[in-house]
Amino acid sequence: MAAENVGWWGVPLAIAAGTMRGGTPFLFVSLGECLTEKSGKINLGLEGTLLTGAMSAYAISYLTGSPWLGVLMAGVAGMALGFVHAWLTQQPKVNDVAVGIAMIIFGSGIAFFLGKPFIQPSAPQLPTFDLGSWSSISSLQEALRISPLFLLGVALAPIMTWFFKSTRWGLFIRAVGDSPDAALAMGVSIKKVRMLSIIAGSFLAGIGGASLSLYYPGIWSERISTGQGLMAVALVIFARWQPMQCLYASLLFGGAQAIGPALQSVGITEGYYLFNAAPYILTLGIMILTCSPTRTISGAPGALGSTS
């Protein structure tokens, strides 16, 4: 992004653009994990799902010439991994964390193996809404170049809030997550609700992967996710398991991720790697703050082991 046209004003413009670009995968993965954790399960394998989604989207876009078909297949790939994760975690005496770690390795391995032929080729990218075409300032044009996936994620957050509060299935998911025994007494199938929640959450995580390979940075490589799937788990805790809070937290993480490139665009290279580490430092800080033994985490589903 060329910030030299407007000098230092290019820094906030670059951060604004980076917030929307970098926040998009965080948004989809965190909303997916929010749905999963609302049902009382945790999916630590989202890093593998994110990579598989990114690879699937890029490969299908390259092979068919349709980036939107790539987005759809990224979601389908996420659902496939979600089904495996859901089935494994509902077996007797199976640990969710162990399954999550295994799914990271499995999903990443699948993505790396099948994605090797697509590292060099250039796939068609998702179209964007160029709301800054009226301006001759390149920094402003970049800041106002918005992906439809970002707008879809922004719209999805309030829809999920309404879903949890006002629909029958939303009630079932919250009941299973907060008190499985009470849900069972209501005649709700705990396994069915959790299975569908994990699969749907993994579908969203797969879409998050598609935003990486078909929007920003718009390539396929084995290091494209940079740990964003795992950071999304911390983001959901930070957001107190609320979809709208996931939206705000995703924008915060996306903005933190954009600080380094924004400063580099005006010639500040000293401490560049430290600024690039901002999202990871933020994640570590959130985990430290939320792991205090002197207080409980409000909003946590009871089946996750925390009290509200």
PDB file of C-alpha atoms in Angstrom:
ATOM      1  CA  MET A   1       0.000   0.000   0.000  1.00  0.00           C
ATOM      2  CA  ALA A   2       1.421   3.322  -0.969  1.00  0.00           C
ATOM      3  CA  ALA A   3       1.131   5.689   1.972  1.00  0.00           C
ATOM      4  CA  GLU A   4       3.604   8.250   0.651  1.00  0.00           C
ATOM      5  CA  ASN A   5       0.869  10.167  -1.187  1.00  0.00           C
ATOM      6  CA  VAL A   6      -0.583  11.432   2.083  1.00  0.00           C
ATOM      7  CA  GLY A   7       2.444  11.148   4.376  1.00  0.00           C
ATOM      8  CA  TRP A   8       1.695  10.132   7.934  1.00  0.00           C
ATOM      9  CA  TRP A   9      -2.029  10.172   7.223  1.00  0.00           C
ATOM     10  CA  GLY A  10      -1.329   7.006   5.294  1.00  0.00           C
ATOM     11  CA  VAL A  11      -0.656   5.121   8.539  1.00  0.00           C
ATOM     12  CA  PRO A  12      -4.242   5.209   9.906  1.00  0.00           C
ATOM     13  CA  LEU A  13      -5.540   4.551   6.388  1.00  0.00           C
ATOM     14  CA  ALA A  14      -3.269   1.519   6.081  1.00  0.00           C
ATOM     15  CA  ILE A  15      -4.318   0.273   9.524  1.00  0.00           C
ATOM     16  CA  ALA A  16      -7.999   0.722   8.587  1.00  0.00           C
ATOM     17  CA  ALA A  17      -7.508  -1.289   5.405  1.00  0.00           C
ATOM     18  CA  GLY A  18      -5.516  -3.919   7.273  1.00  0.00           C
ATOM     19  CA  THR A  19      -8.187  -4.130   9.971  1.00  0.00           C
ATOM     20  CA  MET A  20     -10.795  -5.206   7.443  1.00  0.00           C
ATOM     21  CA  ARG A  21      -8.435  -7.474   5.511  1.00  0.00           C
ATOM     22  CA  GLY A  22      -6.707  -9.115   8.455  1.00  0.00           C
ATOM     23  CA  GLY A  23      -9.871  -9.197  10.559  1.00  0.00           C
ATOM     24  CA  THR A  24     -11.891 -11.203   8.024  1.00  0.00           C
ATOM     25  CA  PRO A  25     -10.384 -14.663   8.723  1.00  0.00           C
ATOM     26  CA  PHE A  26     -10.422 -13.949  12.476  1.00  0.00           C
ATOM     27  CA  LEU A  27     -14.107 -13.046  12.175  1.00  0.00           C
ATOM     28  CA  PHE A  28     -15.213 -16.229  10.428  1.00  0.00           C
ATOM     29  CA  VAL A  29     -13.072 -18.549  12.555  1.00  0.00           C
ATOM     30  CA  SER A  30     -14.124 -16.891  15.823  1.00  0.00           C
ATOM     31  CA  LEU A  31     -17.827 -16.996  14.902  1.00  0.00           C
ATOM     32  CA  GLY A  32     -17.434 -20.664  14.026  1.00  0.00           C
ATOM     33  CA  GLU A  33     -15.655 -21.388  17.305  1.00  0.00           C
ATOM     34  CA  CYS A  34     -18.266 -19.363  19.188  1.00  0.00           C
ATOM     35  CA  LEU A  35     -20.970 -21.623  17.759  1.00  0.00           C
ATOM     36  CA  THR A  36     -18.968 -24.725  18.654  1.00  0.00           C
ATOM     37  CA  GLU A  37     -18.219 -23.619  22.213  1.00  0.00           C
ATOM     38  CA  LYS A  38     -21.818 -22.535  22.805  1.00  0.00           C
ATOM     39  CA  SER A  39     -22.672 -26.232  22.481  1.00  0.00           C
ATOM     40  CA  GLY A  40     -20.134 -27.136  25.175  1.00  0.00           C
ATOM     41  CA  LYS A  41     -17.268 -28.322  22.973  1.00  0.00           C
ATOM     42  CA  ILE A  42     -13.963 -26.715  22.044  1.00  0.00           C
ATOM     43  CA  ASN A  43     -12.289 -27.136  18.675  1.00  0.00           C
ATOM     44  CA  LEU A  44      -8.558 -26.539  18.889  1.00  0.00           C
ATOM     45  CA  GLY A  45      -8.122 -28.016  15.424  1.00  0.00           C
ATOM     46  CA  LEU A  46      -9.233 -24.829  13.671  1.00  0.00           C
ATOM     47  CA  GLU A  47      -5.697 -24.101  12.513  1.00  0.00           C
ATOM     48  CA  GLY A  48      -5.841 -27.232  10.368  1.00  0.00           C
ATOM     49  CA  THR A  49      -9.348 -26.318   9.200  1.00  0.00           C
ATOM     50  CA  LEU A  50      -8.189 -22.830   8.238  1.00  0.00           C
ATOM     51  CA  LEU A  51      -5.293 -24.200   6.185  1.00  0.00           C
ATOM     52  CA  THR A  52      -7.440 -26.831   4.488  1.00  0.00           C
ATOM     53  CA  GLY A  53     -10.049 -24.194   3.645  1.00  0.00           C
ATOM     54  CA  ALA A  54      -7.395 -21.867   2.212  1.00  0.00           C
ATOM     55  CA  MET A  55      -5.893 -24.621   0.077  1.00  0.00           C
ATOM     56  CA  SER A  56      -9.279 -25.902  -1.130  1.00  0.00           C
ATOM     57  CA  ALA A  57     -10.480 -22.425  -2.086  1.00  0.00           C
ATOM     58  CA  TYR A  58      -7.302 -21.601  -3.987  1.00  0.00           C
ATOM     59  CA  ALA A  59      -7.174 -24.952  -5.786  1.00  0.00           C
ATOM     60  CA  ILE A  60     -10.825 -24.890  -6.879  1.00  0.00           C
ATOM     61  CA  SER A  61     -10.575 -21.242  -7.940  1.00  0.00           C
ATOM     62  CA  TYR A  62      -7.518 -22.057 -10.046  1.00  0.00           C
ATOM     63  CA  LEU A  63      -9.007 -25.202 -11.585  1.00  0.00           C
ATOM     64  CA  THR A  64     -12.468 -23.786 -12.345  1.00  0.00           C
ATOM     65  CA  GLY A  65     -11.799 -20.056 -12.675  1.00  0.00           C
ATOM     66  CA  SER A  66     -14.555 -19.365 -10.114  1.00  0.00           C
ATOM     67  CA  PRO A  67     -13.394 -17.927  -6.768  1.00  0.00           C
ATOM     68  CA  TRP A  68     -16.910 -18.182  -5.331  1.00  0.00           C
ATOM     69  CA  LEU A  69     -16.951 -21.904  -6.051  1.00  0.00           C
ATOM     70  CA  GLY A  70     -13.613 -21.992  -4.225  1.00  0.00           C
ATOM     71  CA  VAL A  71     -15.225 -20.308  -1.218  1.00  0.00           C
ATOM     72  CA  LEU A  72     -18.008 -22.885  -1.201  1.00  0.00           C
ATOM     73  CA  MET A  73     -15.559 -25.791  -1.402  1.00  0.00           C
ATOM     74  CA  ALA A  74     -13.514 -24.264   1.429  1.00  0.00           C
ATOM     75  CA  GLY A  75     -16.626 -24.428   3.589  1.00  0.00           C
ATOM     76  CA  VAL A  76     -17.308 -28.013   2.506  1.00  0.00           C
ATOM     77  CA  ALA A  77     -13.712 -28.995   3.350  1.00  0.00           C
ATOM     78  CA  GLY A  78     -14.174 -27.382   6.754  1.00  0.00           C
ATOM     79  CA  MET A  79     -17.373 -29.350   7.275  1.00  0.00           C
ATOM     80  CA  ALA A  80     -15.567 -32.618   6.472  1.00  0.00           C
ATOM     81  CA  LEU A  81     -12.911 -31.933   9.101  1.00  0.00           C
ATOM     82  CA  GLY A  82     -15.627 -30.764  11.481  1.00  0.00           C
ATOM     83  CA  PHE A  83     -17.467 -34.060  11.083  1.00  0.00           C
ATOM     84  CA  VAL A  84     -14.330 -36.025  11.933  1.00  0.00           C
ATOM     85  CA  HIS A  85     -13.659 -33.805  14.947  1.00  0.00           C
ATOM     86  CA  ALA A  86     -17.281 -34.021  16.142  1.00  0.00           C
ATOM     87  CA  TRP A  87     -17.388 -37.802  15.821  1.00  0.00           C
ATOM     88  CA  LEU A  88     -14.095 -38.300  17.662  1.00  0.00           C
ATOM     89  CA  THR A  89     -14.845 -35.926  20.529  1.00  0.00           C
ATOM     90  CA  GLN A  90     -18.142 -37.644  21.293  1.00  0.00           C
ATOM     91  CA  GLN A  91     -16.584 -41.051  21.769  1.00  0.00           C
ATOM     92  CA  PRO A  92     -16.260 -42.302  25.369  1.00  0.00           C
ATOM     93  CA  LYS A  93     -13.185 -41.073  27.312  1.00  0.00           C
ATOM     94  CA  VAL A  94     -11.853 -39.004  24.396  1.00  0.00           C
ATOM     95  CA  ASN A  95     -10.171 -35.715  25.296  1.00  0.00           C
ATOM     96  CA  ASP A  96     -11.190 -32.637  23.263  1.00  0.00           C
ATOM     97  CA  VAL A  97      -7.749 -31.047  23.505  1.00  0.00           C
ATOM     98  CA  ALA A  98      -5.954 -34.173  22.283  1.00  0.00           C
ATOM     99  CA  VAL A  99      -8.358 -34.482  19.348  1.00  0.00           C
ATOM    100  CA  GLY A 100      -7.856 -30.804  18.539  1.00  0.00           C
ATOM    101  CA  ILE A 101      -4.084 -31.172  18.394  1.00  0.00           C
ATOM    102  CA  ALA A 102      -4.453 -34.263  16.205  1.00  0.00           C
ATOM    103  CA  MET A 103      -6.791 -32.379  13.868  1.00  0.00           C
ATOM    104  CA  ILE A 104      -4.280 -29.531  13.536  1.00  0.00           C
ATOM    105  CA  ILE A 105      -1.678 -32.030  12.365  1.00  0.00           C
ATOM    106  CA  PHE A 106      -4.136 -33.906  10.149  1.00  0.00           C
ATOM    107  CA  GLY A 107      -5.685 -30.812   8.551  1.00  0.00           C
ATOM    108  CA  SER A 108      -2.322 -29.163   8.009  1.00  0.00           C
ATOM    109  CA  GLY A 109      -0.877 -32.346   6.529  1.00  0.00           C
ATOM    110  CA  ILE A 110      -3.788 -32.723   4.111  1.00  0.00           C
ATOM    111  CA  ALA A 111      -3.475 -29.081   3.054  1.00  0.00           C
ATOM    112  CA  PHE A 112       0.300 -29.267   2.554  1.00  0.00           C
ATOM    113  CA  PHE A 113       0.165 -32.551   0.644  1.00  0.00           C
ATOM    114  CA  LEU A 114      -2.703 -31.676  -1.693  1.00  0.00           C
ATOM    115  CA  GLY A 115      -1.704 -28.036  -2.017  1.00  0.00           C
ATOM    116  CA  LYS A 116       1.857 -28.470  -3.300  1.00  0.00           C
ATOM    117  CA  PRO A 117       0.875 -28.194  -6.999  1.00  0.00           C
ATOM    118  CA  PHE A 118      -0.895 -24.873  -6.319  1.00  0.00           C
ATOM    119  CA  ILE A 119       1.892 -22.915  -4.613  1.00  0.00           C
ATOM    120  CA  GLN A 120       3.162 -21.313  -7.830  1.00  0.00           C
ATOM    121  CA  PRO A 121       0.036 -20.944 -10.056  1.00  0.00           C
ATOM    122  CA  SER A 122      -2.067 -17.787  -9.787  1.00  0.00           C
ATOM    123  CA  ALA A 123      -5.752 -18.345  -9.002  1.00  0.00           C
ATOM    124  CA  PRO A 124      -8.574 -15.858  -9.708  1.00  0.00           C
ATOM    125  CA  GLN A 125      -9.221 -13.681  -6.659  1.00  0.00           C
ATOM    126  CA  LEU A 126     -12.518 -12.636  -5.116  1.00  0.00           C
ATOM    127  CA  PRO A 127     -13.915  -9.361  -6.459  1.00  0.00           C
ATOM    128  CA  THR A 128     -13.996  -6.335  -4.146  1.00  0.00           C
ATOM    129  CA  PHE A 129     -16.184  -3.291  -3.720  1.00  0.00           C
ATOM    130  CA  ASP A 130     -13.977  -0.363  -4.729  1.00  0.00           C
ATOM    131  CA  LEU A 131     -15.644   2.376  -2.712  1.00  0.00           C
ATOM    132  CA  GLY A 132     -12.630   4.676  -3.086  1.00  0.00           C
ATOM    133  CA  SER A 133     -12.617   4.906  -6.863  1.00  0.00           C
ATOM    134  CA  TRP A 134     -13.700   8.547  -6.600  1.00  0.00           C
ATOM    135  CA  SER A 135     -10.332   9.465  -5.052  1.00  0.00           C
ATOM    136  CA  SER A 136      -6.944   9.773  -6.728  1.00  0.00           C
ATOM    137  CA  ILE A 137      -5.141   8.925  -3.462  1.00  0.00           C
ATOM    138  CA  SER A 138      -3.939   5.341  -3.651  1.00  0.00           C
ATOM    139  CA  SER A 139      -3.920   4.885   0.144  1.00  0.00           C
ATOM    140  CA  LEU A 140      -7.559   5.892   0.370  1.00  0.00           C
ATOM    141  CA  GLN A 141      -8.462   3.646  -2.546  1.00  0.00           C
ATOM    142  CA  GLU A 142      -6.837   0.681  -0.798  1.00  0.00           C
ATOM    143  CA  ALA A 143      -8.539   1.485   2.516  1.00  0.00           C
ATOM    144  CA  LEU A 144     -11.944   1.519   0.814  1.00  0.00           C
ATOM    145  CA  ARG A 145     -11.426  -1.671  -1.186  1.00  0.00           C
ATOM    146  CA  ILE A 146     -13.728  -4.010   0.724  1.00  0.00           C
ATOM    147  CA  SER A 147     -14.249  -7.725   0.272  1.00  0.00           C
ATOM    148  CA  PRO A 148     -17.805  -9.098   0.175  1.00  0.00           C
ATOM    149  CA  LEU A 149     -16.611 -11.775   2.610  1.00  0.00           C
ATOM    150  CA  PHE A 150     -15.873  -9.061   5.180  1.00  0.00           C
ATOM    151  CA  LEU A 151     -19.368  -7.621   4.739  1.00  0.00           C
ATOM    152  CA  LEU A 152     -20.835 -11.127   4.986  1.00  0.00           C
ATOM    153  CA  GLY A 153     -18.988 -11.720   8.254  1.00  0.00           C
ATOM    154  CA  VAL A 154     -20.144  -8.379   9.665  1.00  0.00           C
ATOM    155  CA  ALA A 155     -23.751  -9.269   8.799  1.00  0.00           C
ATOM    156  CA  LEU A 156     -23.380 -12.770  10.234  1.00  0.00           C
ATOM    157  CA  ALA A 157     -22.483 -11.546  13.739  1.00  0.00           C
ATOM    158  CA  PRO A 158     -25.879  -9.935  14.550  1.00  0.00           C
ATOM    159  CA  ILE A 159     -27.681 -12.794  12.796  1.00  0.00           C
ATOM    160  CA  MET A 160     -25.962 -15.284  15.110  1.00  0.00           C
ATOM    161  CA  THR A 161     -26.823 -13.119  18.124  1.00  0.00           C
ATOM    162  CA  TRP A 162     -30.482 -13.235  17.114  1.00  0.00           C
ATOM    163  CA  PHE A 163     -30.207 -16.983  16.414  1.00  0.00           C
ATOM    164  CA  PHE A 164     -28.936 -17.789  19.910  1.00  0.00           C
ATOM    165  CA  LYS A 165     -31.498 -15.582  21.648  1.00  0.00           C
ATOM    166  CA  SER A 166     -34.641 -16.004  19.584  1.00  0.00           C
ATOM    167  CA  THR A 167     -34.743 -19.380  17.849  1.00  0.00           C
ATOM    168  CA  ARG A 168     -35.558 -22.888  19.002  1.00  0.00           C
ATOM    169  CA  TRP A 169     -32.260 -24.309  17.762  1.00  0.00           C
ATOM    170  CA  GLY A 170     -30.387 -21.463  19.413  1.00  0.00           C
ATOM    171  CA  LEU A 171     -32.048 -22.404  22.695  1.00  0.00           C
ATOM    172  CA  PHE A 172     -31.084 -26.055  22.191  1.00  0.00           C
ATOM    173  CA  ILE A 173     -27.440 -25.135  21.595  1.00  0.00           C
ATOM    174  CA  ARG A 174     -27.281 -22.901  24.670  1.00  0.00           C
ATOM    175  CA  ALA A 175     -29.051 -25.522  26.787  1.00  0.00           C
ATOM    176  CA  VAL A 176     -26.630 -28.259  25.712  1.00  0.00           C
ATOM    177  CA  GLY A 177     -23.662 -25.989  26.353  1.00  0.00           C
ATOM    178  CA  ASP A 178     -24.803 -24.639  29.703  1.00  0.00           C
ATOM    179  CA  SER A 179     -26.374 -27.750  31.217  1.00  0.00           C
ATOM    180  CA  PRO A 180     -26.325 -31.032  29.279  1.00  0.00           C
ATOM    181  CA  ASP A 181     -28.417 -32.773  31.958  1.00  0.00           C
ATOM    182  CA  ALA A 182     -31.157 -30.164  31.704  1.00  0.00           C
ATOM    183  CA  ALA A 183     -31.068 -30.374  27.907  1.00  0.00           C
ATOM    184  CA  LEU A 184     -31.380 -34.149  28.090  1.00  0.00           C
ATOM    185  CA  ALA A 185     -34.400 -33.765  30.374  1.00  0.00           C
ATOM    186  CA  MET A 186     -35.943 -31.501  27.718  1.00  0.00           C
ATOM    187  CA  GLY A 187     -35.588 -34.330  25.206  1.00  0.00           C
ATOM    188  CA  VAL A 188     -32.755 -32.657  23.283  1.00  0.00           C
ATOM    189  CA  SER A 189     -30.209 -34.953  21.621  1.00  0.00           C
ATOM    190  CA  ILE A 190     -26.878 -33.728  22.964  1.00  0.00           C
ATOM    191  CA  LYS A 191     -24.839 -35.632  20.386  1.00  0.00           C
ATOM    192  CA  LYS A 192     -26.913 -34.337  17.476  1.00  0.00           C
ATOM    193  CA  VAL A 193     -26.757 -30.708  18.613  1.00  0.00           C
ATOM    194  CA  ARG A 194     -23.025 -30.838  19.210  1.00  0.00           C
ATOM    195  CA  MET A 195     -22.363 -32.670  15.969  1.00  0.00           C
ATOM    196  CA  LEU A 196     -24.244 -30.059  13.927  1.00  0.00           C
ATOM    197  CA  SER A 197     -22.712 -27.156  15.869  1.00  0.00           C
ATOM    198  CA  ILE A 198     -19.147 -28.353  15.308  1.00  0.00           C
ATOM    199  CA  ILE A 199     -19.780 -29.036  11.612  1.00  0.00           C
ATOM    200  CA  ALA A 200     -21.394 -25.614  11.096  1.00  0.00           C
ATOM    201  CA  GLY A 201     -18.600 -23.916  13.036  1.00  0.00           C
ATOM    202  CA  SER A 202     -15.995 -25.679  10.924  1.00  0.00           C
ATOM    203  CA  PHE A 203     -17.824 -24.568   7.772  1.00  0.00           C
ATOM    204  CA  LEU A 204     -17.343 -20.954   8.859  1.00  0.00           C
ATOM    205  CA  ALA A 205     -13.690 -21.626   9.694  1.00  0.00           C
ATOM    206  CA  GLY A 206     -13.202 -23.023   6.187  1.00  0.00           C
ATOM    207  CA  ILE A 207     -14.661 -19.790   4.752  1.00  0.00           C
ATOM    208  CA  GLY A 208     -12.124 -17.938   6.889  1.00  0.00           C
ATOM    209  CA  GLY A 209      -9.408 -19.907   5.126  1.00  0.00           C
ATOM    210  CA  ALA A 210     -10.842 -18.892   1.762  1.00  0.00           C
ATOM    211  CA  SER A 211     -10.529 -15.228   2.744  1.00  0.00           C
ATOM    212  CA  LEU A 212      -6.803 -15.784   3.253  1.00  0.00           C
ATOM    213  CA  SER A 213      -6.034 -17.365  -0.105  1.00  0.00           C
ATOM    214  CA  LEU A 214      -8.573 -15.524  -2.268  1.00  0.00           C
ATOM    215  CA  TYR A 215      -8.619 -12.081  -0.651  1.00  0.00           C
ATOM    216  CA  TYR A 216      -5.711 -11.223   1.634  1.00  0.00           C
ATOM    217  CA  PRO A 217      -2.876 -12.002   1.232  1.00  0.00           C
ATOM    218  CA  GLY A 218      -4.381 -13.724  -1.814  1.00  0.00           C
ATOM    219  CA  ILE A 219      -1.881 -16.542  -2.224  1.00  0.00           C
ATOM    220  CA  TRP A 220      -1.533 -20.142  -1.172  1.00  0.00           C
ATOM    221  CA  SER A 221       1.468 -21.156   0.912  1.00  0.00           C
ATOM    222  CA  GLU A 222       2.044 -23.518   3.801  1.00  0.00           C
ATOM    223  CA  ARG A 223       2.520 -20.643   6.256  1.00  0.00           C
ATOM    224  CA  ILE A 224      -0.459 -18.577   5.205  1.00  0.00           C
ATOM    225  CA  SER A 225      -2.461 -18.901   8.452  1.00  0.00           C
ATOM    226  CA  THR A 226       0.369 -17.952  10.865  1.00  0.00           C
ATOM    227  CA  GLY A 227      -1.467 -19.417  13.845  1.00  0.00           C
ATOM    228  CA  GLN A 228      -4.717 -17.492  13.347  1.00  0.00           C
ATOM    229  CA  GLY A 229      -6.829 -20.590  13.994  1.00  0.00           C
ATOM    230  CA  LEU A 230      -5.376 -21.009  17.474  1.00  0.00           C
ATOM    231  CA  MET A 231      -5.547 -17.275  18.188  1.00  0.00           C
ATOM    232  CA  ALA A 232      -9.269 -17.371  17.382  1.00  0.00           C
ATOM    233  CA  VAL A 233      -9.842 -19.604  20.418  1.00  0.00           C
ATOM    234  CA  ALA A 234      -8.364 -16.899  22.656  1.00  0.00           C
ATOM    235  CA  LEU A 235     -10.419 -14.330  20.765  1.00  0.00           C
ATOM    236  CA  VAL A 236     -13.671 -16.146  21.594  1.00  0.00           C
ATOM    237  CA  ILE A 237     -12.760 -16.165  25.291  1.00  0.00           C
ATOM    238  CA  PHE A 238     -11.932 -12.459  25.060  1.00  0.00           C
ATOM    239  CA  ALA A 239     -15.324 -11.905  23.371  1.00  0.00           C
ATOM    240  CA  ARG A 240     -17.145 -13.720  26.200  1.00  0.00           C
ATOM    241  CA  TRP A 241     -18.784 -16.113  23.746  1.00  0.00           C
ATOM    242  CA  GLN A 242     -20.883 -13.329  22.189  1.00  0.00           C
ATOM    243  CA  PRO A 243     -21.002 -13.054  18.352  1.00  0.00           C
ATOM    244  CA  MET A 244     -21.055  -9.241  18.327  1.00  0.00           C
ATOM    245  CA  GLN A 245     -18.085  -9.157  20.675  1.00  0.00           C
ATOM    246  CA  CYS A 246     -16.343 -11.581  18.297  1.00  0.00           C
ATOM    247  CA  LEU A 247     -16.812  -8.987  15.562  1.00  0.00           C
ATOM    248  CA  TYR A 248     -15.214  -6.227  17.636  1.00  0.00           C
ATOM    249  CA  ALA A 249     -12.392  -8.475  18.818  1.00  0.00           C
ATOM    250  CA  SER A 250     -11.685  -9.613  15.240  1.00  0.00           C
ATOM    251  CA  LEU A 251     -11.324  -6.007  14.142  1.00  0.00           C
ATOM    252  CA  LEU A 252      -8.980  -5.406  17.081  1.00  0.00           C
ATOM    253  CA  PHE A 253      -6.814  -8.387  16.133  1.00  0.00           C
ATOM    254  CA  GLY A 254      -6.882  -7.386  12.468  1.00  0.00           C
ATOM    255  CA  GLY A 255      -5.815  -3.862  13.365  1.00  0.00           C
ATOM    256  CA  ALA A 256      -2.976  -5.159  15.529  1.00  0.00           C
ATOM    257  CA  GLN A 257      -1.832  -7.286  12.613  1.00  0.00           C
ATOM    258  CA  ALA A 258      -1.784  -4.215  10.333  1.00  0.00           C
ATOM    259  CA  ILE A 259       0.424  -2.018  12.534  1.00  0.00           C
ATOM    260  CA  GLY A 260       3.741  -3.384  11.250  1.00  0.00           C
ATOM    261  CA  PRO A 261       2.999  -3.069   7.513  1.00  0.00           C
ATOM    262  CA  ALA A 262       1.419   0.374   8.042  1.00  0.00           C
ATOM    263  CA  LEU A 263       4.527   1.751   9.744  1.00  0.00           C
ATOM    264  CA  GLN A 264       6.777   0.147   7.163  1.00  0.00           C
ATOM    265  CA  SER A 265       4.834   1.958   4.426  1.00  0.00           C
ATOM    266  CA  VAL A 266       6.103   5.319   5.743  1.00  0.00           C
ATOM    267  CA  GLY A 267       9.679   4.131   6.105  1.00  0.00           C
ATOM    268  CA  ILE A 268       9.726   2.933   9.722  1.00  0.00           C
ATOM    269  CA  THR A 269      11.560  -0.373   9.643  1.00  0.00           C
ATOM    270  CA  GLU A 270      13.138  -0.349  13.099  1.00  0.00           C
ATOM    271  CA  GLY A 271      11.239  -2.696  15.369  1.00  0.00           C
ATOM    272  CA  TYR A 272       9.289  -4.034  12.370  1.00  0.00           C
ATOM    273  CA  TYR A 273       9.306  -7.610  13.645  1.00  0.00           C
ATOM    274  CA  LEU A 274       8.146  -6.473  17.082  1.00  0.00           C
ATOM    275  CA  PHE A 275       5.158  -4.701  15.563  1.00  0.00           C
ATOM    276  CA  ASN A 276       4.400  -7.773  13.454  1.00  0.00           C
ATOM    277  CA  ALA A 277       4.233  -9.773  16.680  1.00  0.00           C
ATOM    278  CA  ALA A 278       1.441  -7.519  18.020  1.00  0.00           C
ATOM    279  CA  PRO A 279      -1.388 -10.068  17.448  1.00  0.00           C
ATOM    280  CA  TYR A 280       0.551 -12.774  19.289  1.00  0.00           C
ATOM    281  CA  ILE A 281       1.423 -10.444  22.147  1.00  0.00           C
ATOM    282  CA  LEU A 282      -2.245  -9.454  22.321  1.00  0.00           C
ATOM    283  CA  THR A 283      -3.267 -13.126  22.407  1.00  0.00           C
ATOM    284  CA  LEU A 284      -0.786 -13.854  25.207  1.00  0.00           C
ATOM    285  CA  GLY A 285      -1.999 -10.855  27.179  1.00  0.00           C
ATOM    286  CA  ILE A 286      -5.621 -11.939  26.820  1.00  0.00           C
ATOM    287  CA  MET A 287      -4.828 -15.475  27.958  1.00  0.00           C
ATOM    288  CA  ILE A 288      -2.991 -14.131  31.019  1.00  0.00           C
ATOM    289  CA  LEU A 289      -5.861 -11.801  31.935  1.00  0.00           C
ATOM    290  CA  THR A 290      -8.550 -14.446  31.454  1.00  0.00           C
ATOM    291  CA  CYS A 291      -6.693 -17.159  33.405  1.00  0.00           C
ATOM    292  CA  SER A 292      -6.747 -15.328  36.729  1.00  0.00           C
ATOM    293  CA  PRO A 293      -7.430 -17.788  39.586  1.00  0.00           C
ATOM    294  CA  THR A 294      -9.208 -15.093  41.604  1.00  0.00           C
ATOM    295  CA  ARG A 295     -12.203 -14.678  39.302  1.00  0.00           C
ATOM    296  CA  THR A 296     -14.397 -16.617  36.913  1.00  0.00           C
ATOM    297  CA  ILE A 297     -15.027 -15.927  33.242  1.00  0.00           C
ATOM    298  CA  SER A 298     -18.494 -14.511  32.686  1.00  0.00           C
ATOM    299  CA  GLY A 299     -20.534 -15.936  29.844  1.00  0.00           C
ATOM    300  CA  ALA A 300     -18.673 -19.227  29.551  1.00  0.00           C
ATOM    301  CA  PRO A 301     -20.881 -22.248  28.704  1.00  0.00           C
ATOM    302  CA  GLY A 302     -21.065 -24.448  31.787  1.00  0.00           C
ATOM    303  CA  ALA A 303     -20.072 -27.606  29.905  1.00  0.00           C
ATOM    304  CA  LEU A 304     -16.671 -26.077  29.122  1.00  0.00           C
ATOM    305  CA  GLY A 305     -15.753 -26.323  32.795  1.00  0.00           C
ATOM    306  CA  SER A 306     -16.124 -22.639  33.770  1.00  0.00           C
ATOM    307  CA  THR A 307     -18.860 -21.133  35.827  1.00  0.00           C
ATOM    308  CA  SER A 308     -20.701 -17.986  34.803  1.00  0.00           C
TER     309      SER A 308
END
